[in-house]
CSV table of C-alpha atoms in Angstrom, one decimal:
chain,number,residue,atom,x,y,z
A,1,MET,CA,-97.3,-15.5,20.9
A,2,ILE,CA,-100.6,-17.1,21.8
A,3,PHE,CA,-100.3,-20.9,22.0
A,4,ARG,CA,-102.6,-23.8,22.8
A,5,GLN,CA,-102.0,-27.6,22.6
A,6,LEU,CA,-105.3,-29.2,21.7
A,7,TYR,CA,-106.2,-32.9,21.8
A,8,GLU,CA,-108.4,-35.1,19.7
A,9,PRO,CA,-109.0,-38.4,21.6
A,10,GLU,CA,-110.1,-40.8,18.9
A,11,SER,CA,-106.7,-40.6,17.0
A,12,SER,CA,-104.8,-39.2,20.0
A,13,THR,CA,-103.8,-36.3,17.8
A,14,TYR,CA,-102.4,-33.0,19.1
A,15,THR,CA,-103.5,-29.9,17.1
A,16,TYR,CA,-101.6,-26.8,17.9
A,17,LEU,CA,-103.0,-23.2,17.8
A,18,PHE,CA,-100.6,-20.3,17.3
A,19,ALA,CA,-101.5,-16.7,17.1
A,20,CYS,CA,-99.8,-13.4,16.9
A,21,PRO,CA,-101.3,-11.2,19.7
A,22,ASP,CA,-100.7,-8.0,17.7
A,23,SER,CA,-102.4,-8.9,14.4
A,24,GLY,CA,-104.8,-11.5,15.9
A,25,GLN,CA,-103.8,-13.8,12.9
A,26,ALA,CA,-103.8,-17.5,13.8
A,27,VAL,CA,-102.5,-20.8,12.5
A,28,LEU,CA,-103.8,-24.3,13.3
A,29,LEU,CA,-101.2,-27.1,12.8
A,30,ASP,CA,-102.6,-30.5,12.0
A,31,PRO,CA,-106.3,-29.7,12.6
A,32,VAL,CA,-108.7,-32.7,12.8
A,33,ILE,CA,-112.2,-32.7,11.3
A,34,ASP,CA,-113.6,-34.4,14.4
A,35,THR,CA,-112.8,-31.3,16.5
A,36,LEU,CA,-113.8,-28.7,14.0
A,37,GLU,CA,-116.4,-27.1,16.2
A,38,ARG,CA,-114.1,-26.9,19.2
A,39,ASP,CA,-111.5,-25.2,17.1
A,40,LEU,CA,-113.9,-22.7,15.7
A,41,LEU,CA,-115.3,-21.9,19.1
A,42,LEU,CA,-111.7,-21.4,20.5
A,43,LEU,CA,-110.9,-19.0,17.7
A,44,GLN,CA,-114.0,-17.1,18.4
A,45,GLU,CA,-113.4,-16.9,22.1
A,46,LEU,CA,-109.9,-15.6,21.6
A,47,GLY,CA,-111.0,-13.2,18.9
A,48,LEU,CA,-108.6,-14.6,16.4
A,49,THR,CA,-108.7,-14.8,12.6
A,50,LEU,CA,-107.5,-18.1,11.2
A,51,ALA,CA,-105.0,-17.1,8.5
A,52,TYR,CA,-103.7,-20.6,7.7
A,53,THR,CA,-104.0,-24.3,8.4
A,54,LEU,CA,-100.7,-26.1,8.2
A,55,GLU,CA,-99.9,-29.8,7.9
A,56,THR,CA,-96.8,-31.8,8.9
A,57,HIS,CA,-97.7,-34.5,6.4
A,58,VAL,CA,-100.6,-36.4,4.7
A,59,HIS,CA,-102.1,-38.1,7.7
A,60,ALA,CA,-103.4,-41.7,7.7
A,61,ASP,CA,-105.2,-41.8,11.0
A,62,HIS,CA,-107.5,-38.9,10.8
A,63,LEU,CA,-109.0,-36.5,8.3
A,64,THR,CA,-107.8,-32.8,8.3
A,65,SER,CA,-110.3,-30.0,8.7
A,66,ALA,CA,-108.2,-27.7,6.4
A,67,ARG,CA,-110.7,-27.7,3.5
A,68,LYS,CA,-113.7,-27.1,5.7
A,69,LEU,CA,-111.9,-24.4,7.6
A,70,LYS,CA,-111.1,-22.7,4.3
A,71,HIS,CA,-114.7,-22.9,3.3
A,72,LEU,CA,-116.0,-21.6,6.7
A,73,VAL,CA,-113.5,-18.9,7.7
A,74,GLY,CA,-111.3,-18.4,4.7
A,75,ALA,CA,-108.1,-19.9,6.1
A,76,LYS,CA,-105.5,-20.6,3.5
A,77,ILE,CA,-104.1,-24.1,3.3
A,78,ALA,CA,-100.4,-24.7,3.8
A,79,GLY,CA,-98.4,-28.0,3.7
A,80,PRO,CA,-95.2,-29.4,2.4
A,81,ALA,CA,-94.6,-28.1,-1.2
A,82,MET,CA,-93.3,-31.5,-2.3
A,83,ASP,CA,-96.7,-33.0,-1.8
A,84,ALA,CA,-97.8,-30.9,-4.7
A,85,LEU,CA,-101.4,-31.0,-3.7
A,86,PRO,CA,-103.6,-28.8,-6.0
A,87,CYS,CA,-105.7,-27.8,-3.0
A,88,THR,CA,-102.8,-26.2,-1.1
A,89,ASP,CA,-102.4,-22.4,-1.2
A,90,PHE,CA,-98.8,-22.3,0.1
A,91,GLY,CA,-96.2,-25.0,-0.2
A,92,VAL,CA,-93.6,-24.9,2.5
A,93,ALA,CA,-90.0,-26.2,2.2
A,94,GLU,CA,-86.8,-25.8,4.1
A,95,ASP,CA,-86.0,-22.6,2.1
A,96,ARG,CA,-89.6,-21.5,2.1
A,97,PRO,CA,-90.9,-20.9,5.7
A,98,LEU,CA,-94.5,-19.8,6.5
A,99,THR,CA,-94.7,-16.5,8.3
A,100,VAL,CA,-97.9,-15.2,9.9
A,101,GLY,CA,-97.7,-12.0,11.8
A,102,SER,CA,-94.7,-12.2,14.1
A,103,ILE,CA,-94.6,-16.1,14.0
A,104,THR,CA,-92.4,-18.0,11.6
A,105,PHE,CA,-92.7,-21.7,11.0
A,106,LYS,CA,-89.3,-22.9,9.9
A,107,PRO,CA,-89.8,-26.2,8.0
A,108,LEU,CA,-87.3,-29.1,8.6
A,109,PHE,CA,-87.6,-31.9,6.1
A,110,THR,CA,-87.9,-35.0,8.2
A,111,PRO,CA,-89.0,-37.9,6.0
A,112,GLY,CA,-89.2,-41.5,7.1
A,113,HIS,CA,-92.7,-41.8,8.5
A,114,THR,CA,-93.9,-40.5,5.1
A,115,ASP,CA,-91.5,-39.5,2.3
A,116,THR,CA,-92.6,-35.8,2.4
A,117,HIS,CA,-93.0,-35.3,6.2
A,118,HIS,CA,-91.9,-31.9,7.6
A,119,SER,CA,-91.4,-30.7,11.2
A,120,TYR,CA,-91.6,-27.1,12.1
A,121,LEU,CA,-89.4,-25.0,14.3
A,122,VAL,CA,-91.0,-22.0,16.0
A,123,ALA,CA,-88.8,-19.6,17.9
A,124,ASP,CA,-90.5,-18.4,21.1
A,125,GLY,CA,-89.0,-16.9,24.3
A,126,GLY,CA,-86.2,-18.7,26.0
A,127,THR,CA,-86.2,-21.9,23.8
A,128,GLY,CA,-87.4,-23.0,20.4
A,129,ARG,CA,-90.4,-25.3,20.0
A,130,VAL,CA,-90.2,-28.0,17.4
A,131,PHE,CA,-93.4,-29.6,16.2
A,132,THR,CA,-92.3,-33.0,15.2
A,133,GLY,CA,-95.5,-34.4,13.6
A,134,ASP,CA,-95.2,-38.2,13.3
A,135,ALA,CA,-91.4,-38.2,13.0
A,136,LEU,CA,-90.3,-38.0,16.7
A,137,LEU,CA,-92.8,-38.9,19.4
A,138,ILE,CA,-92.2,-38.8,23.2
A,139,ASP,CA,-90.2,-42.0,23.9
A,140,GLY,CA,-91.1,-43.2,20.4
A,141,CYS,CA,-91.5,-42.3,16.8
A,142,GLY,CA,-94.1,-42.7,14.0
A,143,ARG,CA,-94.5,-46.0,12.2
A,144,THR,CA,-92.6,-46.6,9.0
A,145,ASP,CA,-94.6,-49.4,7.3
A,146,PHE,CA,-96.7,-47.5,4.8
A,147,GLN,CA,-96.9,-44.3,2.8
A,148,SER,CA,-93.3,-44.8,1.6
A,149,GLY,CA,-92.1,-45.0,5.2
A,150,ASP,CA,-88.5,-46.1,5.7
A,151,PRO,CA,-86.9,-46.6,9.1
A,152,ALA,CA,-83.4,-45.8,7.9
A,153,VAL,CA,-84.6,-42.5,6.5
A,154,LEU,CA,-86.5,-41.7,9.7
A,155,TYR,CA,-83.4,-42.5,11.8
A,156,ARG,CA,-81.3,-40.0,9.7
A,157,SER,CA,-84.1,-37.3,9.9
A,158,ILE,CA,-84.3,-37.5,13.6
A,159,HIS,CA,-80.6,-37.6,14.3
A,160,ASP,CA,-79.6,-35.0,11.7
A,161,LYS,CA,-82.4,-32.6,11.9
A,162,LEU,CA,-84.1,-32.9,15.3
A,163,PHE,CA,-81.4,-34.2,17.7
A,164,ALA,CA,-79.1,-31.5,16.2
A,165,LEU,CA,-81.3,-28.8,17.8
A,166,PRO,CA,-80.3,-27.2,21.1
A,167,ASP,CA,-80.9,-29.4,24.3
A,168,ASP,CA,-83.8,-27.3,25.7
A,169,THR,CA,-85.8,-27.1,22.5
A,170,LEU,CA,-89.3,-28.2,23.4
A,171,VAL,CA,-90.5,-31.2,21.5
A,172,TYR,CA,-94.3,-31.2,20.7
A,173,PRO,CA,-95.4,-34.3,18.9
A,174,ALA,CA,-98.5,-34.9,16.7
A,175,HIS,CA,-99.6,-37.8,18.9
A,176,ASP,CA,-99.2,-39.3,22.3
A,177,TYR,CA,-101.1,-42.4,23.3
A,178,ASN,CA,-100.4,-41.9,27.1
A,179,HIS,CA,-101.4,-38.3,27.5
A,180,ARG,CA,-97.9,-37.0,27.7
A,181,ARG,CA,-97.7,-33.5,26.2
A,182,VAL,CA,-94.1,-32.3,25.8
A,183,SER,CA,-90.5,-33.3,25.9
A,184,THR,CA,-87.2,-31.8,25.0
A,185,VAL,CA,-84.5,-32.6,22.5
A,186,ALA,CA,-82.1,-33.5,25.4
A,187,GLN,CA,-84.7,-35.9,26.9
A,188,GLU,CA,-85.3,-37.7,23.6
A,189,ARG,CA,-81.6,-37.9,22.7
A,190,GLU,CA,-81.0,-39.4,26.2
A,191,ARG,CA,-83.9,-41.8,26.8
A,192,ASN,CA,-86.0,-42.4,23.7
A,193,PRO,CA,-86.0,-46.2,23.8
A,194,ARG,CA,-86.0,-46.5,20.0
A,195,LEU,CA,-83.7,-43.7,18.9
A,196,GLY,CA,-81.9,-42.2,21.9
A,197,ALA,CA,-79.2,-43.4,24.3
A,198,GLY,CA,-76.8,-44.5,21.5
A,199,LYS,CA,-79.2,-46.8,19.7
A,200,THR,CA,-77.7,-47.6,16.3
A,201,LEU,CA,-79.3,-47.4,12.9
A,202,ALA,CA,-79.3,-51.2,12.7
A,203,GLU,CA,-81.0,-51.5,16.1
A,204,PHE,CA,-83.6,-49.0,15.1
A,205,VAL,CA,-84.4,-50.7,11.8
A,206,GLU,CA,-84.7,-54.0,13.6
A,207,ILE,CA,-87.1,-52.5,16.2
A,208,MET,CA,-89.3,-50.9,13.5
A,209,HIS,CA,-89.4,-54.1,11.4
A,210,ASN,CA,-90.8,-56.0,14.4
A,211,LEU,CA,-93.5,-53.7,15.7
A,212,ASN,CA,-96.4,-55.7,14.1
A,213,LEU,CA,-98.8,-52.8,14.3
A,214,PRO,CA,-102.5,-53.1,13.2
A,215,TYR,CA,-103.6,-51.7,9.9
A,216,PRO,CA,-104.8,-48.1,10.6
A,217,LYS,CA,-108.6,-48.2,10.6
A,218,LYS,CA,-109.1,-44.9,8.8
A,219,MET,CA,-106.2,-45.1,6.3
A,220,ASP,CA,-108.2,-46.2,3.3
A,221,PHE,CA,-110.3,-43.0,3.3
A,222,ALA,CA,-108.0,-40.7,5.3
A,223,VAL,CA,-105.0,-40.8,2.9
A,224,PRO,CA,-107.0,-40.0,-0.3
A,225,GLY,CA,-109.2,-37.5,1.6
A,226,ASN,CA,-106.2,-35.7,3.0
A,227,LYS,CA,-104.6,-35.5,-0.5
A,228,LYS,CA,-107.6,-33.4,-1.2
A,229,CYS,CA,-107.0,-31.3,2.0
A,230,GLY,CA,-109.9,-33.0,3.8
A,231,GLU,CA,-112.5,-34.0,1.2
A,232,CYS,CA,-114.4,-37.1,2.5
A,233,PRO,CA,-114.4,-40.1,0.1
A,234,ASP,CA,-117.7,-42.1,0.0
A,235,GLU,CA,-116.0,-44.8,2.0
A,236,ALA,CA,-115.8,-42.6,5.1
A,237,PRO,CA,-118.4,-42.9,7.9
A,238,GLU,CA,-121.5,-40.7,7.5
A,239,ASP,CA,-120.8,-38.5,10.5
A,240,LEU,CA,-117.4,-37.6,9.0
A,241,ARG,CA,-118.9,-37.0,5.6
A,242,LYS,CA,-121.3,-34.5,7.1
A,243,LEU,CA,-118.5,-32.7,8.8
A,244,CYS,CA,-116.4,-32.5,5.7
A,245,ASP,CA,-119.2,-31.5,3.4
A,246,VAL,CA,-118.5,-27.9,2.3
A,247,SER,CA,-122.1,-27.4,1.2
A,248,VAL,CA,-123.1,-27.6,4.9
A,249,GLN,CA,-122.4,-24.7,7.3
A,250,GLY,CA,-121.1,-25.3,10.8
B,1,MET,CA,-84.6,-14.8,27.6
B,2,ILE,CA,-81.7,-17.1,27.7
B,3,PHE,CA,-82.6,-20.4,29.4
B,4,ARG,CA,-80.8,-23.7,30.2
B,5,GLN,CA,-81.9,-26.8,32.1
B,6,LEU,CA,-78.8,-28.2,33.8
B,7,TYR,CA,-78.5,-31.6,35.5
B,8,GLU,CA,-76.6,-32.8,38.6
B,9,PRO,CA,-76.5,-36.6,38.5
B,10,GLU,CA,-75.8,-37.5,42.1
B,11,SER,CA,-79.0,-36.0,43.5
B,12,SER,CA,-80.8,-35.9,40.1
B,13,THR,CA,-81.3,-32.2,40.6
B,14,TYR,CA,-82.2,-29.7,37.8
B,15,THR,CA,-80.6,-26.3,38.2
B,16,TYR,CA,-82.0,-23.7,35.9
B,17,LEU,CA,-80.1,-20.8,34.3
B,18,PHE,CA,-82.0,-17.7,33.2
B,19,ALA,CA,-80.5,-14.6,31.7
B,20,CYS,CA,-81.7,-11.4,30.2
B,21,PRO,CA,-80.0,-11.0,26.8
B,22,ASP,CA,-80.0,-7.2,26.9
B,23,SER,CA,-78.4,-6.8,30.3
B,24,GLY,CA,-76.4,-10.0,30.4
B,25,GLN,CA,-77.7,-10.5,34.0
B,26,ALA,CA,-78.3,-14.1,35.0
B,27,VAL,CA,-80.0,-16.1,37.8
B,28,LEU,CA,-79.3,-19.7,38.8
B,29,LEU,CA,-82.2,-21.4,40.4
B,30,ASP,CA,-81.3,-24.2,42.9
B,31,PRO,CA,-77.6,-24.4,42.1
B,32,VAL,CA,-75.7,-27.4,43.5
B,33,ILE,CA,-72.2,-27.2,45.0
B,34,ASP,CA,-71.1,-30.4,43.1
B,35,THR,CA,-71.6,-28.6,39.7
B,36,LEU,CA,-70.1,-25.3,40.7
B,37,GLU,CA,-67.3,-25.4,38.1
B,38,ARG,CA,-69.7,-26.3,35.3
B,39,ASP,CA,-72.0,-23.4,36.2
B,40,LEU,CA,-69.1,-21.0,36.3
B,41,LEU,CA,-67.8,-22.1,33.0
B,42,LEU,CA,-71.3,-21.8,31.4
B,43,LEU,CA,-71.7,-18.2,32.7
B,44,GLN,CA,-68.3,-17.4,31.3
B,45,GLU,CA,-69.0,-19.0,27.9
B,46,LEU,CA,-72.3,-17.1,27.5
B,47,GLY,CA,-70.7,-13.9,28.8
B,48,LEU,CA,-73.2,-13.5,31.6
B,49,THR,CA,-73.0,-11.8,35.0
B,50,LEU,CA,-74.6,-13.8,37.8
B,51,ALA,CA,-76.8,-11.3,39.6
B,52,TYR,CA,-78.6,-13.8,41.9
B,53,THR,CA,-78.9,-17.3,43.0
B,54,LEU,CA,-82.5,-18.3,44.0
B,55,GLU,CA,-83.8,-21.3,46.0
B,56,THR,CA,-87.2,-23.0,46.0
B,57,HIS,CA,-86.6,-24.3,49.5
B,58,VAL,CA,-83.9,-25.5,52.0
B,59,HIS,CA,-82.8,-28.7,50.3
B,60,ALA,CA,-82.1,-31.9,52.1
B,61,ASP,CA,-80.5,-33.9,49.3
B,62,HIS,CA,-77.7,-31.6,48.1
B,63,LEU,CA,-75.8,-28.5,49.2
B,64,THR,CA,-76.4,-25.2,47.5
B,65,SER,CA,-73.6,-23.3,45.9
B,66,ALA,CA,-75.2,-20.0,46.7
B,67,ARG,CA,-72.7,-18.9,49.3
B,68,LYS,CA,-69.7,-19.9,47.2
B,69,LEU,CA,-71.0,-18.2,44.1
B,70,LYS,CA,-71.5,-15.0,46.2
B,71,HIS,CA,-67.9,-15.3,47.3
B,72,LEU,CA,-66.6,-16.0,43.8
B,73,VAL,CA,-68.7,-13.8,41.5
B,74,GLY,CA,-70.6,-11.6,43.8
B,75,ALA,CA,-74.1,-13.1,43.1
B,76,LYS,CA,-76.7,-12.0,45.7
B,77,ILE,CA,-78.6,-14.7,47.5
B,78,ALA,CA,-82.4,-15.0,47.2
B,79,GLY,CA,-84.8,-17.4,48.7
B,80,PRO,CA,-88.2,-17.6,50.5
B,81,ALA,CA,-88.5,-14.6,52.9
B,82,MET,CA,-90.2,-16.8,55.5
B,83,ASP,CA,-87.0,-18.9,55.9
B,84,ALA,CA,-85.5,-15.7,57.5
B,85,LEU,CA,-82.0,-16.9,56.8
B,86,PRO,CA,-79.5,-14.2,57.8
B,87,CYS,CA,-77.3,-15.2,54.8
B,88,THR,CA,-80.1,-14.2,52.3
B,89,ASP,CA,-79.8,-10.9,50.5
B,90,PHE,CA,-83.4,-10.8,49.1
B,91,GLY,CA,-86.4,-12.7,50.6
B,92,VAL,CA,-89.1,-13.5,48.1
B,93,ALA,CA,-92.8,-13.9,48.8
B,94,GLU,CA,-96.0,-14.0,46.8
B,95,ASP,CA,-96.2,-10.2,47.0
B,96,ARG,CA,-92.4,-9.7,46.6
B,97,PRO,CA,-91.2,-11.1,43.3
B,98,LEU,CA,-87.6,-11.1,42.2
B,99,THR,CA,-86.9,-9.2,39.0
B,100,VAL,CA,-83.6,-9.3,37.1
B,101,GLY,CA,-83.4,-7.4,33.9
B,102,SER,CA,-86.5,-8.3,31.9
B,103,ILE,CA,-87.1,-11.5,33.8
B,104,THR,CA,-89.5,-11.7,36.8
B,105,PHE,CA,-89.8,-14.7,39.1
B,106,LYS,CA,-93.3,-14.7,40.5
B,107,PRO,CA,-93.3,-16.7,43.8
B,108,LEU,CA,-96.1,-19.1,44.5
B,109,PHE,CA,-96.2,-20.3,48.1
B,110,THR,CA,-96.4,-24.1,47.8
B,111,PRO,CA,-95.7,-25.7,51.2
B,112,GLY,CA,-96.1,-29.4,51.9
B,113,HIS,CA,-92.7,-30.8,51.0
B,114,THR,CA,-91.3,-28.3,53.4
B,115,ASP,CA,-93.3,-25.6,55.2
B,116,THR,CA,-91.7,-22.7,53.4
B,117,HIS,CA,-91.4,-24.1,49.9
B,118,HIS,CA,-92.0,-21.7,47.0
B,119,SER,CA,-92.5,-22.4,43.2
B,120,TYR,CA,-91.7,-19.7,40.7
B,121,LEU,CA,-93.7,-18.7,37.6
B,122,VAL,CA,-91.7,-17.1,34.8
B,123,ALA,CA,-93.6,-15.6,31.8
B,124,ASP,CA,-91.9,-16.4,28.6
B,125,GLY,CA,-93.2,-16.4,25.0
B,126,GLY,CA,-96.4,-18.3,24.3
B,127,THR,CA,-96.7,-20.0,27.7
B,128,GLY,CA,-95.6,-19.5,31.3
B,129,ARG,CA,-93.0,-21.8,32.8
B,130,VAL,CA,-93.4,-22.9,36.4
B,131,PHE,CA,-90.5,-24.1,38.4
B,132,THR,CA,-92.0,-26.4,40.9
B,133,GLY,CA,-89.0,-27.3,43.0
B,134,ASP,CA,-89.9,-30.4,45.1
B,135,ALA,CA,-93.6,-29.7,45.2
B,136,LEU,CA,-94.8,-31.1,41.9
B,137,LEU,CA,-92.6,-33.6,40.0
B,138,ILE,CA,-93.3,-35.3,36.6
B,139,ASP,CA,-95.8,-38.1,37.5
B,140,GLY,CA,-94.9,-37.6,41.1
B,141,CYS,CA,-94.2,-35.1,43.9
B,142,GLY,CA,-91.7,-34.4,46.7
B,143,ARG,CA,-91.7,-36.5,49.8
B,144,THR,CA,-93.5,-35.2,52.9
B,145,ASP,CA,-92.0,-37.1,55.7
B,146,PHE,CA,-89.4,-34.6,57.1
B,147,GLN,CA,-88.7,-30.8,57.3
B,148,SER,CA,-92.3,-30.1,58.5
B,149,GLY,CA,-93.6,-31.9,55.4
B,150,ASP,CA,-97.4,-32.5,55.3
B,151,PRO,CA,-99.2,-34.4,52.6
B,152,ALA,CA,-102.5,-32.6,53.1
B,153,VAL,CA,-100.8,-29.3,52.8
B,154,LEU,CA,-98.9,-30.4,49.7
B,155,TYR,CA,-102.1,-31.6,48.0
B,156,ARG,CA,-103.7,-28.2,48.6
B,157,SER,CA,-100.6,-26.3,47.3
B,158,ILE,CA,-100.6,-28.4,44.1
B,159,HIS,CA,-104.3,-28.2,43.4
B,160,ASP,CA,-104.8,-24.6,44.4
B,161,LYS,CA,-101.6,-23.0,43.1
B,162,LEU,CA,-100.1,-25.2,40.4
B,163,PHE,CA,-103.1,-27.0,38.8
B,164,ALA,CA,-104.8,-23.6,38.7
B,165,LEU,CA,-102.3,-22.4,36.1
B,166,PRO,CA,-103.2,-22.5,32.4
B,167,ASP,CA,-103.1,-25.9,30.7
B,168,ASP,CA,-100.0,-25.3,28.6
B,169,THR,CA,-97.9,-23.8,31.4
B,170,LEU,CA,-94.6,-25.7,31.2
B,171,VAL,CA,-93.7,-27.6,34.4
B,172,TYR,CA,-90.0,-27.8,35.2
B,173,PRO,CA,-89.3,-29.8,38.4
B,174,ALA,CA,-86.2,-29.7,40.7
B,175,HIS,CA,-85.7,-33.4,40.2
B,176,ASP,CA,-86.5,-36.3,37.9
B,177,TYR,CA,-85.1,-39.7,38.6
B,178,ASN,CA,-85.9,-41.0,35.1
B,179,HIS,CA,-84.3,-38.2,33.0
B,180,ARG,CA,-87.6,-36.7,32.0
B,181,ARG,CA,-87.2,-33.0,31.7
B,182,VAL,CA,-90.5,-31.1,31.3
B,183,SER,CA,-94.3,-31.6,31.5
B,184,THR,CA,-97.3,-29.3,31.5
B,185,VAL,CA,-100.0,-28.4,34.0
B,186,ALA,CA,-102.5,-30.2,31.8
B,187,GLN,CA,-100.4,-33.3,31.7
B,188,GLU,CA,-100.0,-33.4,35.5
B,189,ARG,CA,-103.6,-32.7,36.2
B,190,GLU,CA,-104.6,-35.5,33.9
B,191,ARG,CA,-102.1,-38.3,34.6
B,192,ASN,CA,-100.0,-37.6,37.7
B,193,PRO,CA,-100.6,-41.0,39.5
B,194,ARG,CA,-100.5,-39.4,42.9
B,195,LEU,CA,-102.3,-36.2,42.5
B,196,GLY,CA,-104.0,-36.0,39.1
B,197,ALA,CA,-106.9,-37.8,37.4
B,198,GLY,CA,-109.3,-37.1,40.2
B,199,LYS,CA,-107.2,-38.5,43.1
B,200,THR,CA,-108.7,-37.3,46.3
B,201,LEU,CA,-106.9,-35.7,49.3
B,202,ALA,CA,-107.5,-38.9,51.3
B,203,GLU,CA,-106.1,-41.1,48.5
B,204,PHE,CA,-103.0,-38.9,48.3
B,205,VAL,CA,-102.4,-38.8,52.0
B,206,GLU,CA,-102.6,-42.6,52.0
B,207,ILE,CA,-100.1,-42.9,49.2
B,208,MET,CA,-97.7,-40.5,50.9
B,209,HIS,CA,-97.9,-42.3,54.2
B,210,ASN,CA,-96.9,-45.6,52.6
B,211,LEU,CA,-93.9,-44.6,50.5
B,212,ASN,CA,-91.4,-46.0,52.9
B,213,LEU,CA,-88.5,-44.0,51.4
B,214,PRO,CA,-84.9,-44.4,52.7
B,215,TYR,CA,-83.4,-41.7,54.9
B,216,PRO,CA,-81.8,-39.0,52.7
B,217,LYS,CA,-78.0,-39.7,52.9
B,218,LYS,CA,-77.0,-36.1,52.8
B,219,MET,CA,-79.8,-34.6,55.0
B,220,ASP,CA,-77.8,-34.4,58.3
B,221,PHE,CA,-75.3,-32.0,56.8
B,222,ALA,CA,-77.3,-30.6,53.9
B,223,VAL,CA,-80.1,-29.0,55.9
B,224,PRO,CA,-78.0,-27.2,58.4
B,225,GLY,CA,-75.5,-26.3,55.6
B,226,ASN,CA,-78.3,-24.9,53.4
B,227,LYS,CA,-79.7,-22.9,56.3
B,228,LYS,CA,-76.3,-21.1,56.1
B,229,CYS,CA,-76.8,-20.8,52.2
B,230,GLY,CA,-74.2,-23.5,51.6
B,231,GLU,CA,-71.7,-23.6,54.4
B,232,CYS,CA,-70.3,-27.0,54.8
B,233,PRO,CA,-70.7,-28.5,58.3
B,234,ASP,CA,-67.8,-30.6,59.6
B,235,GLU,CA,-69.9,-33.8,59.1
B,236,ALA,CA,-69.8,-33.3,55.3
B,237,PRO,CA,-67.4,-35.3,53.1
B,238,GLU,CA,-64.0,-33.7,52.6
B,239,ASP,CA,-64.5,-33.1,48.8
B,240,LEU,CA,-67.6,-31.1,49.5
B,241,ARG,CA,-66.0,-29.2,52.3
B,242,LYS,CA,-63.3,-28.1,49.9
B,243,LEU,CA,-65.8,-26.9,47.4
B,244,CYS,CA,-67.8,-25.0,50.0
B,245,ASP,CA,-64.8,-23.4,51.6
B,246,VAL,CA,-64.8,-19.7,50.8
B,247,SER,CA,-61.2,-19.2,51.7
B,248,VAL,CA,-60.3,-21.3,48.6
B,249,GLN,CA,-60.7,-19.9,45.0
B,250,GLY,CA,-62.2,-21.9,42.1
């Protein structure tokens, strides 16, 4: 498997590139419109064909490049089936994995940050790799105060689905605000200050209710835009609207 | 590849188990005498044959179980050829990798913590894994104030050999004192407070000269013991001497 962890600095988002070396077919997980050009160049450099974009959830902090990538390079759009977005070509669910070449993305339903959030488990070499989106972050987790978020639901998702994976499973989050890149299930179980080291459900709910986080600055256009797989509402800044516009090339 | 990251709490050492699923042949990297029984049980549970133990360097903070494992299960002993230890069966060097079944340990000469220290690169799935011993740690590095340690040499080893690896190469250290488990080359290049983020050689040397670390409590018996692949000198505590004693089974 070809694998790259890519970073978008404005929203501190990790986009992941996977490709099957035999077929040259690639998948971008959680691609961001701001880094469209970088992602296209990388695909070109590596000689890959983008078969799919895949989303962990409807993001509130950035706009996806799924729609634009479909327009430019014909990549099909995949995401959680339960979002029922008309712009999606393939809806994933726990019993409906996405397979591209020799790579299978096994969906794990991990709601709580949003009510339809999925993580993806990818088998690779000596350990699995789990892409935890905004459910489990390194030493943290996604916020639960909008988009039908629910801390009790997130606690159960993380404990029942993610902490149940083998110790050495590599944890790759959708964000890190301190430039950390990877962790393991054992590490998060042991030392995640919100969820690990025996933290109870009640303690976690208390922590999440007292975070007092600022309102996400892109949410008002990102959520409706991402529900259309990356269409830019008029409220979005002009530079983003240009990037999203499918009547413009490049 | 079968892979396990194992932890010894007294010296905060990570021992790594690798095995080839086809042949059932296994390697333990940096095994610790204190966790001998756990390692033997794990090999038994997984139905593996321990072909080799392998060392990154002559440790000062714990005693290796290499000699005892050879006695108990016939595992050959591997380590840096330049140590020239008579008890070693296979000496590795940059042009002399260790291959067991389908797994190859590619040695990278990374002196500075000790003058013969080696890291090992293992290809596996979508990214390489580099086992950095006491050269590069997560957000840190090994000390350089004994065993011919030299901060300028360590700086060059890390920059020229380890930071030269691809971004997504997984970094597995021999120790972490905060229960972190894994990092990547990109992460350490970017945010290692001693060596990354553009820290100069002069800044690094200054940091290392001012660490004022305590004298390692096991060093006086661990270094001579490890030079004999895990023989216990008379100065070692009785419980360790019992574990090391090859006239005793189990």
